[in-house]
PDB file of C-alpha atoms in Angstrom:
ATOM      1  CA  MET T   1     -55.565  63.647  16.611  1.00 56.00           C
ATOM      2  CA  GLN T   2     -52.966  66.390  16.792  1.00 69.00           C
ATOM      3  CA  GLN T   3     -51.141  66.282  20.113  1.00 85.00           C
ATOM      4  CA  PRO T   4     -52.055  69.210  22.365  1.00 92.00           C
ATOM      5  CA  LYS T   5     -49.309  71.395  23.792  1.00 93.00           C
ATOM      6  CA  ARG T   6     -51.264  71.961  26.997  1.00 96.00           C
ATOM      7  CA  ILE T   7     -54.426  70.647  28.632  1.00 97.00           C
ATOM      8  CA  PHE T   8     -56.969  72.545  30.712  1.00 97.00           C
ATOM      9  CA  ILE T   9     -59.186  70.756  33.257  1.00 96.00           C
ATOM     10  CA  VAL T  10     -62.638  72.156  34.081  1.00 96.00           C
ATOM     11  CA  GLY T  11     -65.560  70.934  36.168  1.00 94.00           C
ATOM     12  CA  HIS T  12     -67.456  71.365  39.400  1.00 91.00           C
ATOM     13  CA  MET T  13     -66.005  71.218  42.891  1.00 84.00           C
ATOM     14  CA  GLY T  14     -65.642  67.652  44.054  1.00 85.00           C
ATOM     15  CA  ALA T  15     -64.975  66.404  40.511  1.00 89.00           C
ATOM     16  CA  GLY T  16     -61.403  65.495  41.452  1.00 89.00           C
ATOM     17  CA  LYS T  17     -59.806  67.967  39.043  1.00 91.00           C
ATOM     18  CA  PHE T  18     -56.547  68.385  40.944  1.00 90.00           C
ATOM     19  CA  LEU T  19     -56.001  64.662  41.603  1.00 92.00           C
ATOM     20  CA  PHE T  20     -56.734  63.997  37.933  1.00 95.00           C
ATOM     21  CA  CYS T  21     -54.349  66.792  36.901  1.00 94.00           C
ATOM     22  CA  GLU T  22     -51.529  65.357  39.005  1.00 96.00           C
ATOM     23  CA  ALA T  23     -51.993  61.838  37.621  1.00 96.00           C
ATOM     24  CA  LEU T  24     -52.335  62.952  33.987  1.00 96.00           C
ATOM     25  CA  ALA T  25     -49.364  65.316  34.174  1.00 97.00           C
ATOM     26  CA  LYS T  26     -47.225  62.564  35.691  1.00 96.00           C
ATOM     27  CA  LYS T  27     -48.143  60.118  32.890  1.00 94.00           C
ATOM     28  CA  LEU T  28     -47.421  62.762  30.244  1.00 95.00           C
ATOM     29  CA  GLY T  29     -44.236  63.985  31.943  1.00 95.00           C
ATOM     30  CA  TRP T  30     -45.767  67.462  32.102  1.00 96.00           C
ATOM     31  CA  GLN T  31     -46.252  69.995  34.903  1.00 95.00           C
ATOM     32  CA  CYS T  32     -49.522  70.067  36.912  1.00 94.00           C
ATOM     33  CA  ILE T  33     -50.693  73.601  37.739  1.00 91.00           C
ATOM     34  CA  ASP T  34     -53.560  74.577  40.033  1.00 87.00           C
ATOM     35  CA  ALA T  35     -54.717  77.940  38.649  1.00 82.00           C
ATOM     36  CA  ASN T  36     -57.795  78.067  40.859  1.00 68.00           C
ATOM     37  CA  PRO T  37     -58.384  81.475  42.496  1.00 54.00           C
ATOM     38  CA  SER T  38     -61.907  80.474  43.630  1.00 51.00           C
ATOM     39  CA  LEU T  39     -63.949  82.471  46.063  1.00 46.00           C
ATOM     40  CA  GLU T  40     -67.418  81.106  45.346  1.00 46.00           C
ATOM     41  CA  ARG T  41     -66.803  77.627  46.665  1.00 47.00           C
ATOM     42  CA  TYR T  42     -65.352  78.893  49.940  1.00 45.00           C
ATOM     43  CA  ILE T  43     -67.979  81.518  50.619  1.00 45.00           C
ATOM     44  CA  GLY T  44     -70.952  79.762  49.056  1.00 50.00           C
ATOM     45  CA  ARG T  45     -72.372  82.742  47.208  1.00 49.00           C
ATOM     46  CA  SER T  46     -72.060  83.907  43.613  1.00 53.00           C
ATOM     47  CA  LEU T  47     -69.297  86.301  42.692  1.00 50.00           C
ATOM     48  CA  SER T  48     -71.795  89.111  42.143  1.00 53.00           C
ATOM     49  CA  GLU T  49     -73.133  88.567  45.665  1.00 55.00           C
ATOM     50  CA  ILE T  50     -69.615  88.526  47.116  1.00 51.00           C
ATOM     51  CA  MET T  51     -68.043  91.430  45.269  1.00 55.00           C
ATOM     52  CA  GLY T  52     -70.768  93.203  43.305  1.00 56.00           C
ATOM     53  CA  LYS T  53     -70.668  93.528  39.542  1.00 56.00           C
ATOM     54  CA  GLN T  54     -67.388  95.494  39.491  1.00 61.00           C
ATOM     55  CA  GLY T  55     -65.592  92.939  41.619  1.00 63.00           C
ATOM     56  CA  GLU T  56     -67.055  90.038  39.662  1.00 66.00           C
ATOM     57  CA  ALA T  57     -65.825  91.569  36.399  1.00 72.00           C
ATOM     58  CA  ALA T  58     -62.339  92.012  37.876  1.00 71.00           C
ATOM     59  CA  PHE T  59     -62.313  88.407  39.070  1.00 71.00           C
ATOM     60  CA  HIS T  60     -63.266  87.119  35.620  1.00 72.00           C
ATOM     61  CA  GLU T  61     -60.638  89.363  34.044  1.00 77.00           C
ATOM     62  CA  CYS T  62     -58.081  87.762  36.384  1.00 76.00           C
ATOM     63  CA  GLU T  63     -59.252  84.338  35.172  1.00 82.00           C
ATOM     64  CA  ALA T  64     -58.814  85.479  31.551  1.00 85.00           C
ATOM     65  CA  GLU T  65     -55.261  86.603  32.334  1.00 85.00           C
ATOM     66  CA  ILE T  66     -54.529  83.219  33.913  1.00 85.00           C
ATOM     67  CA  ILE T  67     -55.863  81.374  30.849  1.00 90.00           C
ATOM     68  CA  SER T  68     -53.909  83.658  28.497  1.00 90.00           C
ATOM     69  CA  HIS T  69     -50.737  83.089  30.493  1.00 88.00           C
ATOM     70  CA  TYR T  70     -51.008  79.298  30.287  1.00 91.00           C
ATOM     71  CA  ILE T  71     -51.988  79.345  26.609  1.00 94.00           C
ATOM     72  CA  GLY T  72     -48.422  80.534  26.107  1.00 91.00           C
ATOM     73  CA  LYS T  73     -46.966  77.514  27.923  1.00 94.00           C
ATOM     74  CA  ASP T  74     -46.253  74.024  26.654  1.00 96.00           C
ATOM     75  CA  HIS T  75     -46.400  70.700  28.495  1.00 96.00           C
ATOM     76  CA  VAL T  76     -48.693  71.872  31.288  1.00 96.00           C
ATOM     77  CA  VAL T  77     -51.939  70.446  32.641  1.00 96.00           C
ATOM     78  CA  VAL T  78     -53.885  73.306  34.226  1.00 95.00           C
ATOM     79  CA  VAL T  79     -56.792  73.044  36.676  1.00 93.00           C
ATOM     80  CA  LEU T  80     -59.177  75.983  36.355  1.00 92.00           C
ATOM     81  CA  GLU T  81     -61.704  77.405  38.794  1.00 85.00           C
ATOM     82  CA  GLU T  82     -65.360  76.338  38.548  1.00 85.00           C
ATOM     83  CA  ALA T  83     -66.714  79.755  37.464  1.00 83.00           C
ATOM     84  CA  VAL T  84     -64.131  80.180  34.696  1.00 88.00           C
ATOM     85  CA  ILE T  85     -66.693  79.305  32.031  1.00 91.00           C
ATOM     86  CA  ALA T  86     -69.170  81.958  33.218  1.00 88.00           C
ATOM     87  CA  THR T  87     -67.896  84.582  30.774  1.00 91.00           C
ATOM     88  CA  GLU T  88     -67.936  84.449  27.007  1.00 95.00           C
ATOM     89  CA  LYS T  89     -64.394  85.844  26.927  1.00 94.00           C
ATOM     90  CA  ASN T  90     -63.043  82.915  28.939  1.00 94.00           C
ATOM     91  CA  ARG T  91     -65.002  80.402  26.862  1.00 95.00           C
ATOM     92  CA  LYS T  92     -63.556  81.928  23.664  1.00 96.00           C
ATOM     93  CA  LEU T  93     -60.029  81.729  25.093  1.00 96.00           C
ATOM     94  CA  LEU T  94     -60.549  78.065  25.946  1.00 96.00           C
ATOM     95  CA  SER T  95     -62.377  76.991  22.784  1.00 94.00           C
ATOM     96  CA  PRO T  96     -59.277  76.321  20.612  1.00 95.00           C
ATOM     97  CA  GLU T  97     -57.482  74.589  23.489  1.00 96.00           C
ATOM     98  CA  PHE T  98     -57.611  70.942  24.605  1.00 96.00           C
ATOM     99  CA  VAL T  99     -60.098  71.110  27.490  1.00 97.00           C
ATOM    100  CA  ILE T 100     -61.204  68.156  29.590  1.00 97.00           C
ATOM    101  CA  TYR T 101     -64.511  68.473  31.432  1.00 97.00           C
ATOM    102  CA  LEU T 102     -64.592  66.153  34.435  1.00 95.00           C
ATOM    103  CA  LYS T 103     -68.304  65.548  34.749  1.00 95.00           C
ATOM    104  CA  VAL T 104     -69.594  64.590  38.160  1.00 93.00           C
ATOM    105  CA  SER T 105     -73.081  64.148  39.633  1.00 92.00           C
ATOM    106  CA  THR T 106     -74.371  66.032  42.645  1.00 92.00           C
ATOM    107  CA  ALA T 107     -74.536  62.739  44.560  1.00 92.00           C
ATOM    108  CA  THR T 108     -70.865  62.039  43.831  1.00 89.00           C
ATOM    109  CA  GLN T 109     -69.917  65.575  44.819  1.00 86.00           C
ATOM    110  CA  LEU T 110     -71.740  65.246  48.143  1.00 86.00           C
ATOM    111  CA  GLU T 111     -70.081  61.887  48.823  1.00 87.00           C
ATOM    112  CA  ARG T 112     -66.613  63.240  48.039  1.00 82.00           C
ATOM    113  CA  MET T 113     -67.148  66.355  50.131  1.00 77.00           C
ATOM    114  CA  LYS T 114     -68.273  64.431  53.238  1.00 78.00           C
ATOM    115  CA  GLY T 115     -65.992  65.166  56.134  1.00 65.00           C
ATOM    116  CA  ASN T 116     -64.198  67.925  54.255  1.00 64.00           C
ATOM    117  CA  ARG T 117     -64.405  71.134  56.182  1.00 53.00           C
ATOM    118  CA  MET T 118     -65.082  73.953  53.752  1.00 55.00           C
ATOM    119  CA  PRO T 119     -64.381  77.227  55.592  1.00 44.00           C
ATOM    120  CA  LEU T 120     -66.784  80.145  55.199  1.00 47.00           C
ATOM    121  CA  LEU T 121     -69.388  78.040  53.419  1.00 54.00           C
ATOM    122  CA  PRO T 122     -72.722  79.096  55.010  1.00 60.00           C
ATOM    123  CA  ILE T 123     -74.883  76.806  52.889  1.00 65.00           C
ATOM    124  CA  THR T 124     -77.697  75.019  54.653  1.00 72.00           C
ATOM    125  CA  ASP T 125     -78.781  72.932  51.643  1.00 82.00           C
ATOM    126  CA  MET T 126     -75.622  71.820  49.847  1.00 82.00           C
ATOM    127  CA  LYS T 127     -77.550  69.576  47.436  1.00 89.00           C
ATOM    128  CA  ALA T 128     -79.702  72.499  46.252  1.00 90.00           C
ATOM    129  CA  PHE T 129     -76.600  74.683  45.888  1.00 87.00           C
ATOM    130  CA  LEU T 130     -74.797  72.042  43.813  1.00 90.00           C
ATOM    131  CA  ASP T 131     -77.889  71.303  41.707  1.00 94.00           C
ATOM    132  CA  LYS T 132     -78.124  75.025  40.897  1.00 91.00           C
ATOM    133  CA  GLN T 133     -74.455  75.063  39.883  1.00 91.00           C
ATOM    134  CA  HIS T 134     -75.083  72.120  37.533  1.00 95.00           C
ATOM    135  CA  LEU T 135     -78.086  73.838  35.993  1.00 95.00           C
ATOM    136  CA  GLU T 136     -76.113  77.035  35.380  1.00 93.00           C
ATOM    137  CA  ARG T 137     -72.801  75.539  34.254  1.00 94.00           C
ATOM    138  CA  ASP T 138     -73.037  72.030  32.799  1.00 96.00           C
ATOM    139  CA  SER T 139     -73.883  73.206  29.278  1.00 96.00           C
ATOM    140  CA  LEU T 140     -71.085  75.803  29.435  1.00 96.00           C
ATOM    141  CA  PHE T 141     -68.544  73.160  30.462  1.00 96.00           C
ATOM    142  CA  GLU T 142     -69.777  70.999  27.557  1.00 96.00           C
ATOM    143  CA  GLU T 143     -69.407  73.983  25.209  1.00 95.00           C
ATOM    144  CA  VAL T 144     -65.673  74.410  25.907  1.00 96.00           C
ATOM    145  CA  ALA T 145     -64.811  70.731  26.322  1.00 96.00           C
ATOM    146  CA  THR T 146     -62.728  68.867  23.787  1.00 95.00           C
ATOM    147  CA  LEU T 147     -63.295  65.739  25.862  1.00 95.00           C
ATOM    148  CA  THR T 148     -65.935  65.079  28.522  1.00 96.00           C
ATOM    149  CA  LEU T 149     -65.212  62.353  31.056  1.00 95.00           C
ATOM    150  CA  GLU T 150     -67.900  60.869  33.271  1.00 88.00           C
ATOM    151  CA  SER T 151     -65.555  60.330  36.184  1.00 76.00           C
ATOM    152  CA  THR T 152     -64.993  56.630  36.844  1.00 75.00           C
ATOM    153  CA  GLY T 153     -61.778  56.959  38.820  1.00 84.00           C
ATOM    154  CA  VAL T 154     -58.510  58.777  38.308  1.00 89.00           C
ATOM    155  CA  GLU T 155     -56.515  55.934  36.739  1.00 91.00           C
ATOM    156  CA  ALA T 156     -59.308  54.916  34.361  1.00 91.00           C
ATOM    157  CA  ASP T 157     -59.899  58.558  33.380  1.00 92.00           C
ATOM    158  CA  VAL T 158     -56.193  59.163  32.723  1.00 93.00           C
ATOM    159  CA  ASN T 159     -56.085  56.040  30.551  1.00 92.00           C
ATOM    160  CA  LYS T 160     -59.098  57.325  28.562  1.00 92.00           C
ATOM    161  CA  VAL T 161     -57.247  60.576  27.875  1.00 93.00           C
ATOM    162  CA  LEU T 162     -54.052  58.776  26.882  1.00 92.00           C
ATOM    163  CA  LYS T 163     -56.055  56.567  24.524  1.00 91.00           C
ATOM    164  CA  THR T 164     -57.779  59.629  23.039  1.00 90.00           C
ATOM    165  CA  LEU T 165     -54.380  61.235  22.498  1.00 89.00           C
ATOM    166  CA  GLY T 166     -53.061  58.040  20.915  1.00 86.00           C
ATOM    167  CA  ARG T 167     -50.511  57.533  23.661  1.00 71.00           C
ATOM    168  CA  SER T 168     -49.587  54.134  25.015  1.00 50.00           C
ATOM    169  CA  LEU T 169     -50.980  53.209  28.407  1.00 47.00           C
ATOM    170  CA  GLN T 170     -47.695  53.146  30.268  1.00 45.00           C
TER     171      GLN T 170
END
């Protein structure tokens, strides 16, 4: 496998994307970047509900600019926002890149989110909200993913990536 110049991390909230990014970047000797301008997860409504169609389009255009910016960088591991795969433009930008989808179940998300205060999140049924997100996005994450990891723990997941890249498990 040709060595990627950069890696993008996608997945649902609670998947552990940032922790994974930090650990993978450290092992690779690369920079970890959190490029997550999320609103949905803090407010608990879709972008179109929050900002209307015009605002949603502007938000997704901002995501496209972020992706384009980091496509020009080498030796970076970049965490992207959950809704990044909602637009075809963003999926096309990501498709030639090395993208890791951290796959996580609703049950795991709920467990990981326990005790975490999520400001502005007026959701009464978090399980239903997360299940809906999975229904809408899982296939899109799969579409852009070079590698899908069923999260088993940060260290084990990092080692899977290093093995896939043909790197020694340091």
